[in-house]
Amino acid sequence: VFSHTNAHDGLNDDSAIRLVLSQTVPPTKGDPIHRMFDRIGFDAELPTTLRLHPHFTYRLGSEEPLGVFPAIVLPLQDGSGKYVGLELCFLSEDGTVAPVVEPRQQFWLNEVIPGAFQAIDPPQGEYGVAVGVANALAAHFFTGVPVCAVMSARDLEKFDVPAAIHTLKIFSDDTNSAEARKLIAACEVRGIRAMAVEPPTPHSTWVNEFIFRGAVPADDIAADRLAQQSTTHNANGGNHG
């Protein structure tokens, strides 16, 4: 049985997830998902793996329905690719949060699996992980690395790494650097190459790096870091004239 809702009594867990996903559509310009991201200044192309349910019934537990709203629907999976739940974010048509009582974000979990994730891109050899969809999308924008998102720092530490991955880039920041280090250690035990990749601007997040791209000092700091890396490379075997 899903936590937080009994919306699909009579269906097994996997069928309930697939039924909900079959009722969703990918983002399109002007829809509530785009309007939400526009509101925070995130203007990158959105992947089709973000799904919109146009009219999702909001309820608390087994109570009677409390309204119908657009919702972002994000399937959660484990490292084997099995669906283990859904994350639902309720919105208004204009992209603001839905006018409902808390919580506006719900999780349907048929299994509580630390490290479950939302596969924005299919898991593959070189892969990235970040806490939260917005950070994952921003990291992908800057690096081009296929990514997924976990729900929390704890899930980052326990990330259920799919077998297809041989190199893992952990797009971390100050709030989850300790968990990133623990994930790196766990990957090393499995023979997976892993590294933490932090935003160029100190004390920033990947989504803020995206929103404020082009601003000073963010770009100056990023350029300085690249210059320092180049200088180090030259000193360790580059051209010496």
CSV table of N, CA, C and O in Angstrom, one decimal, residues 4 9 14 37 53 68-70 72 107 113-114 121 133 139 144 174 189 201 204-205 215 219 235 240:
chain,number,residue,atom,x,y,z
A,4,HIS,N,0.7,7.8,2.3
A,4,HIS,CA,0.0,9.1,2.0
A,4,HIS,C,-1.3,9.0,1.2
A,4,HIS,O,-2.0,10.0,1.1
A,9,ASP,N,-6.7,1.8,-4.9
A,9,ASP,CA,-7.0,0.5,-4.2
A,9,ASP,C,-7.4,-0.5,-5.3
A,9,ASP,O,-8.1,-0.3,-6.2
A,14,ASP,N,3.2,-1.7,-8.6
A,14,ASP,CA,3.8,-1.3,-9.8
A,14,ASP,C,2.7,-0.8,-10.8
A,14,ASP,O,2.9,0.1,-11.6
A,37,PHE,N,9.2,26.8,-13.2
A,37,PHE,CA,10.7,27.0,-13.4
A,37,PHE,C,11.0,28.5,-13.9
A,37,PHE,O,12.0,29.0,-13.5
A,53,HIS,N,0.9,15.8,-14.6
A,53,HIS,CA,-0.5,15.2,-14.6
A,53,HIS,C,-1.4,16.5,-14.5
A,53,HIS,O,-1.4,17.2,-13.6
A,68,VAL,N,-8.7,19.1,-7.1
A,68,VAL,CA,-8.0,18.6,-8.3
A,68,VAL,C,-7.0,19.7,-8.8
A,68,VAL,O,-7.5,20.8,-9.1
A,69,PHE,N,-5.7,19.3,-9.0
A,69,PHE,CA,-4.7,20.3,-9.4
A,69,PHE,C,-3.7,19.7,-10.3
A,69,PHE,O,-3.6,18.5,-10.4
A,70,PRO,N,-3.0,20.5,-11.1
A,70,PRO,CA,-1.9,20.0,-11.9
A,70,PRO,C,-0.8,19.5,-10.9
A,70,PRO,O,-0.7,20.1,-9.8
A,72,ILE,N,3.4,17.9,-10.8
A,72,ILE,CA,4.6,17.3,-11.3
A,72,ILE,C,4.6,15.9,-10.8
A,72,ILE,O,4.5,15.7,-9.5
A,107,PHE,N,4.7,11.9,-1.2
A,107,PHE,CA,5.4,10.8,-1.7
A,107,PHE,C,4.5,9.5,-1.6
A,107,PHE,O,4.0,9.3,-0.5
A,113,ILE,N,13.2,2.8,0.3
A,113,ILE,CA,14.5,2.4,-0.1
A,113,ILE,C,15.4,3.7,0.0
A,113,ILE,O,15.3,4.5,-0.9
A,114,PRO,N,16.3,3.8,1.0
A,114,PRO,CA,17.2,4.9,1.0
A,114,PRO,C,18.1,4.9,-0.3
A,114,PRO,O,18.5,3.8,-0.7
A,121,ASP,N,17.9,11.2,-16.8
A,121,ASP,CA,18.5,10.5,-17.9
A,121,ASP,C,18.7,9.1,-17.6
A,121,ASP,O,18.9,8.7,-16.4
A,133,VAL,N,15.8,17.9,-8.1
A,133,VAL,CA,15.7,18.0,-9.6
A,133,VAL,C,16.3,19.2,-10.2
A,133,VAL,O,17.0,19.2,-11.2
A,139,ALA,N,23.2,21.1,-13.1
A,139,ALA,CA,24.5,20.4,-13.3
A,139,ALA,C,24.6,19.8,-14.7
A,139,ALA,O,25.7,19.9,-15.3
A,144,GLY,N,26.9,18.7,-19.2
A,144,GLY,CA,26.5,17.7,-20.2
A,144,GLY,C,26.4,16.3,-19.7
A,144,GLY,O,26.1,15.4,-20.5
A,174,ASP,N,27.9,22.7,-0.2
A,174,ASP,CA,28.2,22.8,1.2
A,174,ASP,C,27.3,22.0,2.1
A,174,ASP,O,27.7,21.5,3.2
A,189,VAL,N,34.6,0.9,-2.8
A,189,VAL,CA,34.5,-0.5,-2.4
A,189,VAL,C,34.0,-1.3,-3.6
A,189,VAL,O,34.4,-2.5,-3.8
A,201,THR,N,31.3,28.7,-7.8
A,201,THR,CA,31.2,29.8,-6.8
A,201,THR,C,31.1,29.2,-5.4
A,201,THR,O,30.3,28.4,-5.1
A,204,SER,N,27.8,28.2,-3.0
A,204,SER,CA,26.6,28.3,-3.9
A,204,SER,C,26.0,26.9,-4.1
A,204,SER,O,26.5,25.9,-3.5
A,205,THR,N,24.9,26.8,-4.8
A,205,THR,CA,24.3,25.5,-5.2
A,205,THR,C,24.4,25.5,-6.7
A,205,THR,O,24.5,26.5,-7.4
A,215,ALA,N,26.7,36.6,-14.0
A,215,ALA,CA,26.9,37.6,-12.9
A,215,ALA,C,28.3,37.6,-12.4
A,215,ALA,O,29.1,36.6,-12.5
A,219,ASP,N,31.2,34.3,-12.5
A,219,ASP,CA,32.0,34.0,-13.7
A,219,ASP,C,33.5,34.2,-13.5
A,219,ASP,O,34.3,33.5,-14.0
A,235,ALA,N,52.6,23.3,-15.2
A,235,ALA,CA,53.8,23.2,-14.3
A,235,ALA,C,54.1,21.7,-14.1
A,235,ALA,O,55.3,21.4,-13.8
A,240,HIS,N,57.1,24.2,-21.5
A,240,HIS,CA,57.9,25.0,-20.7
A,240,HIS,C,58.7,26.0,-21.5
A,240,HIS,O,59.6,26.6,-21.0
